[in-house]
Short mmCIF file of C-alpha atoms and ligand atoms in Angstrom, two decimals:
data_model
loop_
_atom_site.label_atom_id
_atom_site.label_comp_id
_atom_site.label_asym_id
_atom_site.label_seq_id
_atom_site.Cartn_x
_atom_site.Cartn_y
_atom_site.Cartn_z
CA MET R 1 0.11 -0.05 -0.20
CA ILE R 2 1.29 3.58 -0.80
CA ASP R 3 0.88 5.97 2.01
CA PRO R 4 0.35 9.49 0.80
CA GLN R 5 2.37 10.97 3.58
CA THR R 6 5.55 8.97 2.69
CA VAL R 7 5.09 9.85 -1.08
CA MET R 8 5.02 13.50 -0.07
CA ALA R 9 8.13 13.41 2.23
CA ASN R 10 10.05 11.23 -0.48
CA LEU R 11 9.23 13.70 -3.12
CA ALA R 12 10.40 16.64 -0.91
CA GLU R 13 13.65 14.69 -0.16
CA VAL R 14 14.12 14.16 -4.11
CA ARG R 15 13.49 17.95 -4.76
CA GLU R 16 16.05 18.74 -2.10
CA ALA R 17 18.57 16.44 -3.70
CA VAL R 18 17.94 17.67 -7.12
CA ALA R 19 18.65 21.29 -6.03
CA ARG R 20 21.54 20.43 -4.00
CA ALA R 21 23.14 18.44 -6.97
CA ALA R 22 22.64 21.46 -9.31
CA GLU R 23 24.17 23.73 -6.71
CA ASP R 24 27.15 21.39 -6.54
CA GLY R 25 27.36 21.54 -10.12
CA GLU R 26 26.93 25.26 -10.24
CA ARG R 27 23.84 25.18 -12.17
CA ASP R 28 20.46 26.83 -11.53
CA PRO R 29 18.14 24.35 -9.87
CA LEU R 30 15.51 25.54 -12.13
CA SER R 31 17.51 24.06 -15.15
CA VAL R 32 16.67 20.48 -13.88
CA ALA R 33 13.33 18.99 -14.41
CA LEU R 34 12.09 16.11 -12.20
CA ILE R 35 9.93 13.63 -13.97
CA ALA R 36 8.14 11.43 -11.20
CA VAL R 37 8.13 7.88 -12.87
CA SER R 38 4.62 6.58 -11.92
CA LYS R 39 4.58 3.10 -13.83
CA THR R 40 2.56 0.38 -11.93
CA ILE R 41 1.49 3.20 -9.45
CA PRO R 42 -2.19 3.45 -8.98
CA PRO R 43 -3.88 6.74 -9.02
CA GLU R 44 -4.24 7.06 -5.21
CA GLY R 45 -0.34 6.80 -5.12
CA ILE R 46 -0.10 9.71 -7.61
CA ARG R 47 -2.47 11.91 -6.00
CA PRO R 48 -0.22 12.75 -3.27
CA ALA R 49 2.54 14.13 -5.67
CA LEU R 50 -0.09 16.01 -7.73
CA ALA R 51 -1.12 17.55 -4.51
CA ALA R 52 2.53 18.34 -3.73
CA GLY R 53 2.74 20.26 -7.09
CA GLN R 54 4.48 17.61 -9.11
CA ARG R 55 3.36 17.92 -12.77
CA LEU R 56 5.94 16.05 -14.76
CA PHE R 57 5.19 12.27 -14.88
CA GLY R 58 6.75 9.40 -16.66
CA GLU R 59 5.12 6.07 -17.87
CA ASN R 60 6.62 3.07 -19.57
CA TYR R 61 3.62 1.57 -20.85
CA VAL R 62 1.11 3.01 -23.38
CA GLN R 63 -1.76 1.16 -22.35
CA GLU R 64 -1.12 1.76 -18.55
CA ALA R 65 -0.93 5.47 -19.14
CA LYS R 66 -4.20 5.59 -21.22
CA ALA R 67 -5.96 3.66 -18.38
CA LYS R 68 -4.61 5.93 -15.71
CA TRP R 69 -4.09 9.65 -16.97
CA PRO R 70 -7.05 10.86 -18.62
CA ALA R 71 -9.14 10.88 -15.44
CA LEU R 72 -5.96 12.32 -13.44
CA ARG R 73 -5.60 15.12 -16.04
CA GLU R 74 -9.06 16.16 -15.45
CA GLU R 75 -8.36 16.67 -12.01
CA CYS R 76 -5.00 18.38 -12.92
CA PRO R 77 -4.98 19.60 -16.71
CA ASP R 78 -1.38 21.19 -16.58
CA VAL R 79 0.16 17.89 -16.12
CA ALA R 80 2.99 16.91 -18.63
CA LEU R 81 3.23 13.18 -19.52
CA HIS R 82 6.50 11.55 -20.62
CA LEU R 83 6.81 8.26 -22.32
CA ILE R 84 10.02 6.61 -21.19
CA GLY R 85 9.45 3.17 -22.14
CA PRO R 86 10.09 1.43 -25.42
CA LEU R 87 7.27 2.19 -28.20
CA GLN R 88 6.00 0.05 -30.71
CA SER R 89 5.35 1.50 -34.03
CA ASN R 90 1.47 0.26 -33.91
CA LYS R 91 1.11 2.49 -30.80
CA ALA R 92 2.41 5.52 -32.26
CA ARG R 93 -0.85 6.95 -32.85
CA GLU R 94 -1.78 6.70 -28.99
CA ALA R 95 1.55 7.68 -28.01
CA VAL R 96 1.14 10.99 -29.95
CA GLU R 97 -2.25 11.61 -28.73
CA LEU R 98 -1.26 10.89 -24.99
CA PHE R 99 2.21 12.07 -24.34
CA ASP R 100 3.93 15.49 -24.34
CA VAL R 101 7.62 14.22 -24.52
CA ILE R 102 8.66 10.88 -25.89
CA HIS R 103 12.10 9.87 -24.88
CA THR R 104 12.43 6.49 -26.83
CA LEU R 105 12.61 7.22 -30.49
CA ASP R 106 15.37 4.98 -31.63
CA ARG R 107 14.54 3.50 -35.08
CA THR R 108 13.63 4.31 -38.63
CA SER R 109 10.28 2.60 -38.47
CA LEU R 110 9.38 4.56 -35.38
CA ALA R 111 10.60 7.66 -36.84
CA ALA R 112 8.24 7.12 -39.83
CA ALA R 113 5.37 6.12 -37.83
CA LEU R 114 5.62 9.18 -35.41
CA ALA R 115 5.83 11.49 -38.46
CA ARG R 116 2.96 10.12 -39.75
CA GLU R 117 0.99 10.45 -36.72
CA ILE R 118 2.20 14.06 -36.00
CA ALA R 119 1.13 15.08 -39.24
CA ARG R 120 -2.14 13.52 -38.95
CA SER R 121 -3.15 14.82 -35.56
CA GLY R 122 -1.38 18.17 -35.44
CA ARG R 123 0.02 17.24 -32.10
CA HIS R 124 3.79 17.98 -31.72
CA PRO R 125 5.05 16.00 -28.79
CA THR R 126 8.76 16.79 -27.85
CA LEU R 127 10.95 14.01 -29.22
CA LEU R 128 14.10 12.49 -27.73
CA VAL R 129 16.42 9.85 -29.22
CA GLN R 130 17.25 7.06 -26.84
CA VAL R 131 20.94 6.09 -27.14
CA ASN R 132 22.16 2.73 -26.14
CA THR R 133 25.34 3.91 -24.63
CA GLY R 134 26.31 0.57 -23.11
CA GLU R 135 25.56 -1.16 -26.45
CA GLU R 136 23.56 -3.81 -24.69
CA PRO R 137 21.69 -6.12 -27.08
CA GLN R 138 18.51 -6.41 -24.78
CA LYS R 139 18.13 -2.67 -24.55
CA GLY R 140 16.41 -0.32 -27.08
CA GLY R 141 18.30 2.79 -28.30
CA VAL R 142 20.63 3.85 -31.07
CA ALA R 143 24.24 2.93 -30.81
CA PRO R 144 26.45 5.78 -30.11
CA GLY R 145 28.27 5.36 -33.53
CA ALA R 146 24.81 5.58 -35.44
CA VAL R 147 23.39 8.65 -33.72
CA ASP R 148 24.69 11.22 -36.21
CA ALA R 149 23.45 9.53 -39.22
CA PHE R 150 19.97 8.67 -37.26
CA LEU R 151 19.34 12.47 -36.19
CA ALA R 152 19.90 13.20 -39.86
CA GLU R 153 17.52 10.81 -41.08
CA CYS R 154 14.69 12.04 -38.77
CA ARG R 155 15.33 15.52 -39.82
CA ASP R 156 16.02 15.09 -43.52
CA THR R 157 13.70 12.14 -44.27
CA HIS R 158 10.99 12.31 -41.74
CA GLY R 159 10.85 16.10 -41.17
CA LEU R 160 10.99 15.39 -37.24
CA THR R 161 12.45 17.84 -34.94
CA VAL R 162 14.54 15.94 -32.11
CA SER R 163 15.15 18.01 -28.99
CA GLY R 164 17.33 16.01 -26.99
CA LEU R 165 18.90 12.49 -25.89
CA MET R 166 18.04 9.90 -23.29
CA CYS R 167 20.00 6.86 -21.91
CA ILE R 168 19.61 4.14 -19.47
CA PRO R 169 23.46 3.15 -18.41
CA PRO R 170 24.06 -0.56 -17.81
CA ALA R 171 23.04 -1.56 -14.30
CA GLU R 172 26.64 -2.92 -13.71
CA ASP R 173 28.59 0.03 -14.98
CA PRO R 174 29.42 3.15 -13.00
CA PRO R 175 26.91 5.45 -14.73
CA SER R 176 29.17 8.74 -15.13
CA ALA R 177 30.96 7.60 -18.12
CA HIS R 178 27.63 7.02 -19.76
CA PHE R 179 26.32 10.21 -18.97
CA GLY R 180 29.39 11.88 -20.16
CA LEU R 181 29.13 10.35 -23.36
CA LEU R 182 25.59 11.16 -23.83
CA ALA R 183 26.07 14.77 -22.97
CA ALA R 184 28.91 14.88 -25.50
CA ILE R 185 26.73 13.79 -28.27
CA ALA R 186 24.10 16.31 -27.33
CA ARG R 187 26.55 19.04 -27.29
CA ARG R 188 27.91 18.01 -30.76
CA HIS R 189 24.47 18.56 -31.99
CA ALA R 190 23.33 21.34 -30.02
CA LEU R 191 20.46 19.46 -28.58
CA PRO R 192 19.20 21.40 -25.29
CA ILE R 193 17.43 18.41 -23.61
CA LEU R 194 19.52 15.43 -21.72
CA SER R 195 17.31 12.71 -19.93
CA MET R 196 19.49 11.00 -17.86
CA GLY R 197 19.75 9.70 -14.10
CA MET R 198 17.28 7.35 -12.09
CA SER R 199 16.53 6.87 -8.45
CA ALA R 200 19.99 5.43 -8.00
CA ASP R 201 22.09 7.99 -9.92
CA TYR R 202 20.41 11.15 -10.45
CA PRO R 203 22.71 13.31 -8.60
CA ALA R 204 25.73 12.11 -10.73
CA ALA R 205 23.57 12.69 -13.86
CA ILE R 206 22.95 16.24 -12.70
CA GLN R 207 26.61 16.76 -12.17
CA MET R 208 26.99 15.76 -15.94
CA GLY R 209 24.35 17.91 -17.44
CA ALA R 210 21.16 16.47 -17.25
CA THR R 211 18.16 18.56 -17.85
CA HIS R 212 15.51 15.91 -16.90
CA VAL R 213 15.93 13.16 -14.36
CA ARG R 214 13.48 10.11 -14.23
CA VAL R 215 12.94 9.21 -10.67
CA GLY R 216 10.53 6.49 -9.67
CA SER R 217 11.09 4.41 -6.59
CA ALA R 218 12.91 7.14 -4.58
CA ILE R 219 9.48 8.83 -4.62
CA PHE R 220 6.83 5.96 -4.83
CA GLY R 221 8.72 3.26 -3.04
CA ALA R 222 9.93 0.09 -4.46
CA ARG R 223 7.88 -1.43 -7.25
CA PRO R 224 6.47 -4.94 -6.53
CA SER R 225 7.87 -6.41 -9.63
CA LYS R 226 10.71 -5.22 -11.79
CA ALA R 227 8.98 -3.08 -14.53
C1 LIG L 1 11.29 2.82 -14.37
C2 LIG L 1 12.32 3.71 -15.12
C3 LIG L 1 12.96 4.74 -14.40
C4 LIG L 1 12.93 5.06 -12.93
O1 LIG L 1 13.53 4.05 -12.17
P1 LIG L 1 13.86 4.44 -10.28
O2 LIG L 1 14.89 3.44 -10.66
O3 LIG L 1 12.58 3.62 -10.04
O4 LIG L 1 14.00 5.34 -10.31
C5 LIG L 1 13.64 5.72 -15.12
N1 LIG L 1 13.73 5.64 -16.47
C6 LIG L 1 13.37 4.54 -17.40
C7 LIG L 1 13.58 4.51 -18.53
C8 LIG L 1 12.35 3.52 -16.23
O5 LIG L 1 12.17 2.64 -17.03
#
């Protein structure tokens, strides 16, 4: 069971840690956006975060987000929803309808599907390219060596505007080298958004330039199963 007081206290702690990490890196705390990752968390666990003013939320699954968020958005219309999980091309329509930011653009077929749905709907979610910095076969994302060509393809072939990059470092690696690599690629392309850092490593990510950190369990508690 999720205790509302605990969620509020956790959220306050994470906000403080975000601000501290920003200040340690001589950055403006307002330059770091905290995305509360609410996958698997039911509406009653999300409401205390909304009550505490949290407005950016991350979800991994289109179907789950579609089931939870329309009602929560009626309570709180200024919420911004971020899709941080893998996206199948056949869910591109629903994703474009529901999400304000999509962090997981990582292949040609998905770029084509998103371009089609953006044109059809007139909605323009912010798009980030996921980079598989650890080149892990089981993980989504473009290999670091293929990012330049993929960004050019998104722009030139599909007419998409990509605003930034996202990564999920390998669990067993120290994350900072991965954050540094992602930041270097973003700098090279003058991309303003860097989505990196989760509960275990968001202060390090902020030190390396993250503009968006994705924090779930540190706010909502441990998830029942790995998701
Ligand atoms: C689940 C998830 C998170 C949040 O993970 P925590 O360790 O609970 O903070 C962040 N990013 C992605 C892509 C995720 O899937």
